[in-house]
PDB file of C-alpha atoms in Angstrom:
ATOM      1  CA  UNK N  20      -8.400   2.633   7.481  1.00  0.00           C
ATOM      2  CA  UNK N  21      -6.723  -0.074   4.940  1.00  0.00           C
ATOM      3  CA  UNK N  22     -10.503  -1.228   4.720  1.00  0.00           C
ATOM      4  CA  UNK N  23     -11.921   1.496   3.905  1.00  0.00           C
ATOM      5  CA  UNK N  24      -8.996   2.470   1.200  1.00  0.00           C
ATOM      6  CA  UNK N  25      -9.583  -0.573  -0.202  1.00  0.00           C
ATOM      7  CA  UNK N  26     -13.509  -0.411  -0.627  1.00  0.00           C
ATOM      8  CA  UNK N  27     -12.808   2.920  -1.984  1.00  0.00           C
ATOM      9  CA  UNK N  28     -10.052   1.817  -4.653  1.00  0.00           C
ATOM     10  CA  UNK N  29     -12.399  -1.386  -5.746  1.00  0.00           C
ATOM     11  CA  UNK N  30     -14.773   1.353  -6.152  1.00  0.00           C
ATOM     12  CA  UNK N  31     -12.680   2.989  -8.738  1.00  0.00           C
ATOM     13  CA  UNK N  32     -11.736   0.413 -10.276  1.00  0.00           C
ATOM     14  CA  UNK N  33     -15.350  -0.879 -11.422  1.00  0.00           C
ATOM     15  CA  UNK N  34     -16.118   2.776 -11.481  1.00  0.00           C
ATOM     16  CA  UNK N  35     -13.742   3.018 -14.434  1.00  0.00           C
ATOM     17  CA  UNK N  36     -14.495  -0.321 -16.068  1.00  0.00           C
ATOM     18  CA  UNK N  37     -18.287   1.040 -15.713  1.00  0.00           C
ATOM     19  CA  UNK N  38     -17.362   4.212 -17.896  1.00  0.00           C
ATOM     20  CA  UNK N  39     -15.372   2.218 -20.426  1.00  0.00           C
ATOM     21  CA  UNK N  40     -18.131  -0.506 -20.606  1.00  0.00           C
ATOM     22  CA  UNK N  41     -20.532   2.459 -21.561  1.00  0.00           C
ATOM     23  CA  UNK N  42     -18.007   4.365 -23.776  1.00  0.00           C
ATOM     24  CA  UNK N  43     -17.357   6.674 -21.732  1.00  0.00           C
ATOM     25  CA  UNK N  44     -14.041   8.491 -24.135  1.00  0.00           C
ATOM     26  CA  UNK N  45     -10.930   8.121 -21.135  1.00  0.00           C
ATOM     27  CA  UNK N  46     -13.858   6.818 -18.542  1.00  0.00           C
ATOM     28  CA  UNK N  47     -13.425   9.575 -16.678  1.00  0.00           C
ATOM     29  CA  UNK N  48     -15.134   9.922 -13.290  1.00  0.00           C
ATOM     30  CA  UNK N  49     -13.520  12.652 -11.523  1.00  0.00           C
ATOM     31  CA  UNK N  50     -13.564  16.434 -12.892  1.00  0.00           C
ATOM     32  CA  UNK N  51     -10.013  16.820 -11.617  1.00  0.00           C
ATOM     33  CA  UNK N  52      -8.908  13.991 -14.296  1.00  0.00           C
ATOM     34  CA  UNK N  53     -10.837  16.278 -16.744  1.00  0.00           C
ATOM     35  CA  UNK N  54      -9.564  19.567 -16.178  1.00  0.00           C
ATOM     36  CA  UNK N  55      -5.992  18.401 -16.029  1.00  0.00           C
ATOM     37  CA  UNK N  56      -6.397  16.677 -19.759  1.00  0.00           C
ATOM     38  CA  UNK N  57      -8.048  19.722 -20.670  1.00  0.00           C
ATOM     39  CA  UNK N  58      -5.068  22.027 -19.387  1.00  0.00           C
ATOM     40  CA  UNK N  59      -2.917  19.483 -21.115  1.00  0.00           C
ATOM     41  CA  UNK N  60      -4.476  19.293 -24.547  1.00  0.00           C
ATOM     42  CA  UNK N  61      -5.224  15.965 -24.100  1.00  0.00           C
ATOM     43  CA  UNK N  62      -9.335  16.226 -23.520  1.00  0.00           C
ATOM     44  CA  UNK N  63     -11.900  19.252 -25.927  1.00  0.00           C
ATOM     45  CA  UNK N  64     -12.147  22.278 -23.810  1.00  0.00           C
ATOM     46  CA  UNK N  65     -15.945  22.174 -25.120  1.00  0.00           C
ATOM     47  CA  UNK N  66     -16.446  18.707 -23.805  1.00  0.00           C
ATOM     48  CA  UNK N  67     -15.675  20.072 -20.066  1.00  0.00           C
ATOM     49  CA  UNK N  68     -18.639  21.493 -18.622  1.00  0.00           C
ATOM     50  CA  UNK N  69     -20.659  18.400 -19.387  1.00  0.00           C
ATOM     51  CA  UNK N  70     -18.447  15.743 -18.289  1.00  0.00           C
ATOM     52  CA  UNK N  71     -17.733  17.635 -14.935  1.00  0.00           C
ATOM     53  CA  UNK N  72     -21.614  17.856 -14.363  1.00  0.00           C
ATOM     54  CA  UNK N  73     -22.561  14.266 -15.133  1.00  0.00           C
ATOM     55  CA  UNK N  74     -19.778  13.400 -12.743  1.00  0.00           C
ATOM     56  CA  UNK N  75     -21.427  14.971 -10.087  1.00  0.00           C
ATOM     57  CA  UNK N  76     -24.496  14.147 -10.432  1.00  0.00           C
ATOM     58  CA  UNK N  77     -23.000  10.745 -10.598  1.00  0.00           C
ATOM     59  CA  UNK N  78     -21.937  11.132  -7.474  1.00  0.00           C
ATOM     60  CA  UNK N  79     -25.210  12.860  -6.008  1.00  0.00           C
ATOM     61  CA  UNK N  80     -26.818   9.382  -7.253  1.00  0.00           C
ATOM     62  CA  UNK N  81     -24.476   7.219  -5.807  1.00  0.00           C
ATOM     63  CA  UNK N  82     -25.053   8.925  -2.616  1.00  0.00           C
ATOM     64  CA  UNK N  83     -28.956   8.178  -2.847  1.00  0.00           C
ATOM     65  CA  UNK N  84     -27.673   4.592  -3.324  1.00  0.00           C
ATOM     66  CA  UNK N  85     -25.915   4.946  -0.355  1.00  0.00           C
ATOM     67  CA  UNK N  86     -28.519   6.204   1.700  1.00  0.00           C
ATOM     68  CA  UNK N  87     -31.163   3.551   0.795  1.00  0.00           C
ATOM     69  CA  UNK N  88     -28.630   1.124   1.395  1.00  0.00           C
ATOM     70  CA  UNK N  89     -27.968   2.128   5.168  1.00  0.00           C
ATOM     71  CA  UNK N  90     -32.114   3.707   5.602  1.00  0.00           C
ATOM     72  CA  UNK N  91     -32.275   0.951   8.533  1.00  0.00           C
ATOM     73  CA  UNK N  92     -29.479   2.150  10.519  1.00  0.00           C
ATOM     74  CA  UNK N  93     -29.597   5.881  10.063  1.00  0.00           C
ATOM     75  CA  UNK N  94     -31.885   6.056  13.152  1.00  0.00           C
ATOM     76  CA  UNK N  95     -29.616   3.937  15.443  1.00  0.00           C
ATOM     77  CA  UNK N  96     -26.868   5.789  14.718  1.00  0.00           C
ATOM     78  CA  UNK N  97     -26.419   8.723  17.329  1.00  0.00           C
ATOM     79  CA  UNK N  98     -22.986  10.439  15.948  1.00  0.00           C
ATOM     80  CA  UNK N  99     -23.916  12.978  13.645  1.00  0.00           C
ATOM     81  CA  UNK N 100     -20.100  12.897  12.358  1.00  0.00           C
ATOM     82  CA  UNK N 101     -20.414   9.350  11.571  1.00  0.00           C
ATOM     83  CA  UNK N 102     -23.264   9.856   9.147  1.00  0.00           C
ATOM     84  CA  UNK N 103     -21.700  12.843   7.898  1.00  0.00           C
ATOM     85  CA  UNK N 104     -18.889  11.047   7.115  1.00  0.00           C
ATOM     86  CA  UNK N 105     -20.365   8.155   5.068  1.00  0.00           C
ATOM     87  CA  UNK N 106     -20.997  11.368   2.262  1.00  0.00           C
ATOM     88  CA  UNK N 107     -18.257  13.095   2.518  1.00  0.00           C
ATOM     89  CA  UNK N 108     -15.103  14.548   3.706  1.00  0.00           C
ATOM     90  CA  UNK N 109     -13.787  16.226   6.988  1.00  0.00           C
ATOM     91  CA  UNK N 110     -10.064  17.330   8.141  1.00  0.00           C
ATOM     92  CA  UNK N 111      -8.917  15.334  10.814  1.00  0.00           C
ATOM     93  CA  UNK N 112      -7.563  18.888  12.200  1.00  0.00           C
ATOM     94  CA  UNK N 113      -9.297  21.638  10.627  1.00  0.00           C
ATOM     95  CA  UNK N 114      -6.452  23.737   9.326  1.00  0.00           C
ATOM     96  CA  UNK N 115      -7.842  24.960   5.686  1.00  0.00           C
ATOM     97  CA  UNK N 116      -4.826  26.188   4.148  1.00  0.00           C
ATOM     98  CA  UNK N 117      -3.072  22.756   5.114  1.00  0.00           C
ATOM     99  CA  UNK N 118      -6.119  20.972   4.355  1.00  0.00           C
ATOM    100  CA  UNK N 119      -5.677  22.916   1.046  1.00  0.00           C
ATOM    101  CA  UNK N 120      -2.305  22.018   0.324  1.00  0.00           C
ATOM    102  CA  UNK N 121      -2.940  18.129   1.344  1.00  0.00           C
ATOM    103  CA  UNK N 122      -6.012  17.941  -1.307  1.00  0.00           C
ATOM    104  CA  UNK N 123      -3.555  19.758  -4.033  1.00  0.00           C
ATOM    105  CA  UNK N 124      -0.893  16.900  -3.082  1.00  0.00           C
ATOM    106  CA  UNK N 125      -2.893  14.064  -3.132  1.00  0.00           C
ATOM    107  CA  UNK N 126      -4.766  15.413  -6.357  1.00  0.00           C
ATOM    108  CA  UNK N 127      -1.471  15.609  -8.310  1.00  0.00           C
ATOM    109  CA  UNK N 128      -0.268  12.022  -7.157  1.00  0.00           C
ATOM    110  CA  UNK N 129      -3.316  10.962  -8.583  1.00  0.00           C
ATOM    111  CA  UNK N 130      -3.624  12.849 -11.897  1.00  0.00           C
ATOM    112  CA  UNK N 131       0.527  12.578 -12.798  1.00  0.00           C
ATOM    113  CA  UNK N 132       0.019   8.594 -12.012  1.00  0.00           C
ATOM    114  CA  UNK N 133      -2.864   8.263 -14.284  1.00  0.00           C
ATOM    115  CA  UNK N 134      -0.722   9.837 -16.936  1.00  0.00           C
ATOM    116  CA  UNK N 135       2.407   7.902 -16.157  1.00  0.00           C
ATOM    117  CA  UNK N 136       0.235   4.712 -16.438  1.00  0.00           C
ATOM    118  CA  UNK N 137      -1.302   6.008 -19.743  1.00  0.00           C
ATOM    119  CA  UNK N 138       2.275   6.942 -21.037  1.00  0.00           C
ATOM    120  CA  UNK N 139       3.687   3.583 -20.798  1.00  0.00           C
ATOM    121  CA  UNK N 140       0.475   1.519 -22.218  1.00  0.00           C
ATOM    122  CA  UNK N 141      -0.394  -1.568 -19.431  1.00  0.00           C
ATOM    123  CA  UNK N 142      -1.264  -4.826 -20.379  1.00  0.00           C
ATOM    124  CA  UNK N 143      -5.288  -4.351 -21.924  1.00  0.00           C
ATOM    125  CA  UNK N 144      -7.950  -4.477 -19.184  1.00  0.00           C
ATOM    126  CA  UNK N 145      -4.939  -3.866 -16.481  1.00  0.00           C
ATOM    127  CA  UNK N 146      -5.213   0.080 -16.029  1.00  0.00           C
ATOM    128  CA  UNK N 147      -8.545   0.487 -14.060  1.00  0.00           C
ATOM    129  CA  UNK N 148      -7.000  -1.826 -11.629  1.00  0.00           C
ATOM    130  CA  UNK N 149      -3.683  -0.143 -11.690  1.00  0.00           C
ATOM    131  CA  UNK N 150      -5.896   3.126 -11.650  1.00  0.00           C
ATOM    132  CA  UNK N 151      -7.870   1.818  -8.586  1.00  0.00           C
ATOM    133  CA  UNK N 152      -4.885   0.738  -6.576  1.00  0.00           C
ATOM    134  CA  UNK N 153      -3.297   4.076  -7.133  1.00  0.00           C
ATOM    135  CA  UNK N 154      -6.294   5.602  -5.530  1.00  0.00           C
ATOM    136  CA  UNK N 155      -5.683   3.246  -2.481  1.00  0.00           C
ATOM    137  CA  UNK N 156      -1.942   4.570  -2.310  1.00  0.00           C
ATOM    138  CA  UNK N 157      -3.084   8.028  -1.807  1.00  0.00           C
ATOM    139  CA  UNK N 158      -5.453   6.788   0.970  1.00  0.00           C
ATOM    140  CA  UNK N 159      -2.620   5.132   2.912  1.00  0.00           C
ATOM    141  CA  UNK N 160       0.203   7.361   2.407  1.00  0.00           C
ATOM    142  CA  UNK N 161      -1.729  10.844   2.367  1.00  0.00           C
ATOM    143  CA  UNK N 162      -5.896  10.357   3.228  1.00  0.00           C
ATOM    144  CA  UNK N 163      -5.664  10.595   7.004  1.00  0.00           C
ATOM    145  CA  UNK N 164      -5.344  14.775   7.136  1.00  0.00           C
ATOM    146  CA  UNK N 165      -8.543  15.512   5.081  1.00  0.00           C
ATOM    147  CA  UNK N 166     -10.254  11.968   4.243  1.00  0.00           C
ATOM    148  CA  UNK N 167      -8.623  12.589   0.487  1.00  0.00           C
ATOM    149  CA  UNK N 168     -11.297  13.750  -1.517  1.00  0.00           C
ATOM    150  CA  UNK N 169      -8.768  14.015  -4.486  1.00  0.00           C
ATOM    151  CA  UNK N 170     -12.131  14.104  -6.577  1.00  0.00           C
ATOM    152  CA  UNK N 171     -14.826  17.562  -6.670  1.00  0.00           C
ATOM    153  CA  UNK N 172     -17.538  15.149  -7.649  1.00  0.00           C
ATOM    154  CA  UNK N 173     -16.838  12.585  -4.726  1.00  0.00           C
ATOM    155  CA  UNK N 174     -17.424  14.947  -2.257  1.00  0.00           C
ATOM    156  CA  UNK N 175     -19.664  17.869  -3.575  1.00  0.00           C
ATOM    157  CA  UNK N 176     -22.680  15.460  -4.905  1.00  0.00           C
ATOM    158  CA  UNK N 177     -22.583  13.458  -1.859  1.00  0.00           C
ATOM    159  CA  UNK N 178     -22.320  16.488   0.436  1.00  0.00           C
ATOM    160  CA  UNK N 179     -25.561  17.890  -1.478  1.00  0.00           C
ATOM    161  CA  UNK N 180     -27.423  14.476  -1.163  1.00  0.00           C
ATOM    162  CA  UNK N 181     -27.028  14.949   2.631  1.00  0.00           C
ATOM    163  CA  UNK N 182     -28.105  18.233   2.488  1.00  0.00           C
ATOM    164  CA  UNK N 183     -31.289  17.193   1.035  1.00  0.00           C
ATOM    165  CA  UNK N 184     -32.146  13.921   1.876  1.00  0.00           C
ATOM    166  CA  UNK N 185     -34.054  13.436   4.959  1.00  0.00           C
ATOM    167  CA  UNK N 186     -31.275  11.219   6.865  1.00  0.00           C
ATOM    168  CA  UNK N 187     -32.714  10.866  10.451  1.00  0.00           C
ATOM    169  CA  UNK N 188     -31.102  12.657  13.051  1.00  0.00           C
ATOM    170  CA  UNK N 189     -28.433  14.572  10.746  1.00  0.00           C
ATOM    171  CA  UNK N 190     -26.356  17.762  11.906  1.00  0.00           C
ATOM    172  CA  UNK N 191     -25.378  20.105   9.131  1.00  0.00           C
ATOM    173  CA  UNK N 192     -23.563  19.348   6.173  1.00  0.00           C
ATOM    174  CA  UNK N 193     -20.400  21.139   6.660  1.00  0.00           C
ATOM    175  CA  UNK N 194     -20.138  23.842   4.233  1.00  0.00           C
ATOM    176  CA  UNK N 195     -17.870  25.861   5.977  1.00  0.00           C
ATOM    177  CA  UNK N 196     -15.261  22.672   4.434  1.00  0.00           C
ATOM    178  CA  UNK N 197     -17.143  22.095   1.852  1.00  0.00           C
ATOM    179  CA  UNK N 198     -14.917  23.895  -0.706  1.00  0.00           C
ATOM    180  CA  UNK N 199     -11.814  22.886   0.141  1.00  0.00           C
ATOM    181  CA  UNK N 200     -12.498  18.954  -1.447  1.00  0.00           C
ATOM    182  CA  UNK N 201     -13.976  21.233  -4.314  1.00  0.00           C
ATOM    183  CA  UNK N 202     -11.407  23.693  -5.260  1.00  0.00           C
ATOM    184  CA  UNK N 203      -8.049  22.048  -4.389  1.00  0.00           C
ATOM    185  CA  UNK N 204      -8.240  19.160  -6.167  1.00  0.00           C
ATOM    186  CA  UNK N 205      -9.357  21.671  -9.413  1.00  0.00           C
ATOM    187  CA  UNK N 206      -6.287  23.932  -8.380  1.00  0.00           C
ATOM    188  CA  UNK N 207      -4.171  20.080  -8.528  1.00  0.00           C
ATOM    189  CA  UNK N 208      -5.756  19.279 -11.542  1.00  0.00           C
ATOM    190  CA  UNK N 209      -4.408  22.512 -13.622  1.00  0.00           C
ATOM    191  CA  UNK N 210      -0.930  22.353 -11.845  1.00  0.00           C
ATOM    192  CA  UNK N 211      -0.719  18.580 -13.140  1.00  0.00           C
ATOM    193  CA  UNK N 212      -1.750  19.663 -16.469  1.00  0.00           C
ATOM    194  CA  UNK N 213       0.917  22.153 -16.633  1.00  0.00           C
ATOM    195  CA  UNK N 214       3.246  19.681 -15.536  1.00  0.00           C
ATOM    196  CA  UNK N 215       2.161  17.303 -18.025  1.00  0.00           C
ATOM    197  CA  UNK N 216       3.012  19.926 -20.438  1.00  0.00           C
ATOM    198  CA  UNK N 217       6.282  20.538 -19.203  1.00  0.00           C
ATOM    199  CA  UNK N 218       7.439  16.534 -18.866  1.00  0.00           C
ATOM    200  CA  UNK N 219       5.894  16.083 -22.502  1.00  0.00           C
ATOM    201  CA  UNK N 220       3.634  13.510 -21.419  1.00  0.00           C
TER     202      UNK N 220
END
């Protein structure tokens, strides 16, 4: 598991550098980032829509990436879980109000520590880093219960490529979860911008 945090927190952190390098405004990559600037009159309301749908289909490309990356070895691989899970998320116990409530938790660690770092300026060039090993916190303190989405476009886009790509020997795409890595991290996202609000930050 500290592996795979890690891969995913590198991730973010070129992920972010990525967005900046392109001038990206904030370098967002998550619509849960978004929406809680927005809420906190930090990010145009108008400027919403667009971002959240380029970060999605963001992540529907990276998951073609993905899947041309590992096209050898979807056939040798018998678990349909396991190539499920190289998309997107799943509960370790499938509880959805708790799975809920994990996703809103680990959303708000996020967003609030993104702010806190952006309150208190870092060193230049230091905050995707920072950023990125603030993702791998949340992975080892609170991923284990749901596989911590914490980001709409990390799991919806990827969970769409699998519907549609022709992955050999695939099961189904898990739906019946599939909104649960959608809409708690949103509900997080507006909760943090509130609280944003409220701390002045």
């Amino acid at each position: 598991w500290i592996v795979i945090t890690a891969g995913w927190a590198f991730g973010v952190f070129i992920g972010v550098n990525v967005a900046m390098a392109f001038g990206s405004p904030g370098a967002h990559i998550n619509p849960a980032v978004t929406l809680a600037l927005a809420v906190a009159g930090k990010f145009p309301w108008q400027s919403v829509p667009w971002f959240m749908a380029a970060q999605c289909v963001g992540g529907f490309l990276g998951a073609m990436v993905v899947w041309l990356a590992y096209y050898p070895h979807w056939i040798h691989t018998v678990e349909k879980d396991a190539k499920l899970a190289v998309f997107c998320t799943g509960p370790a116990v499938r509880s959805y109000p708790w799975n809920f409530i994990t996703e809103v938790v680990g959303t708000m660690v996020l967003v609030i520590g993104i702010a806190a770092l952006g309150w208190r300026t870092p060193v230049a060039g230091l905050g995707p880093f920072l950023v990125g090993a603030l993702v791998w916190g949340i992975g080892l303190s609170l991923g284990g219960p749901t596989g911590y989405a914490i980001n709409p476009a990390r799991d919806l886009g990827p969970r769409l490529a699998h519907q549609i790509l022709p992955v050999a020997g695939k099961g189904g795409s898990d739906w019946s979860y599939g909104w649960v890595p959608v809409a708690a991290p949103l509900a997080g996202a507006v909760v943090s911008g509130l609280l944003m609000i409220a701390a002045g930050m």
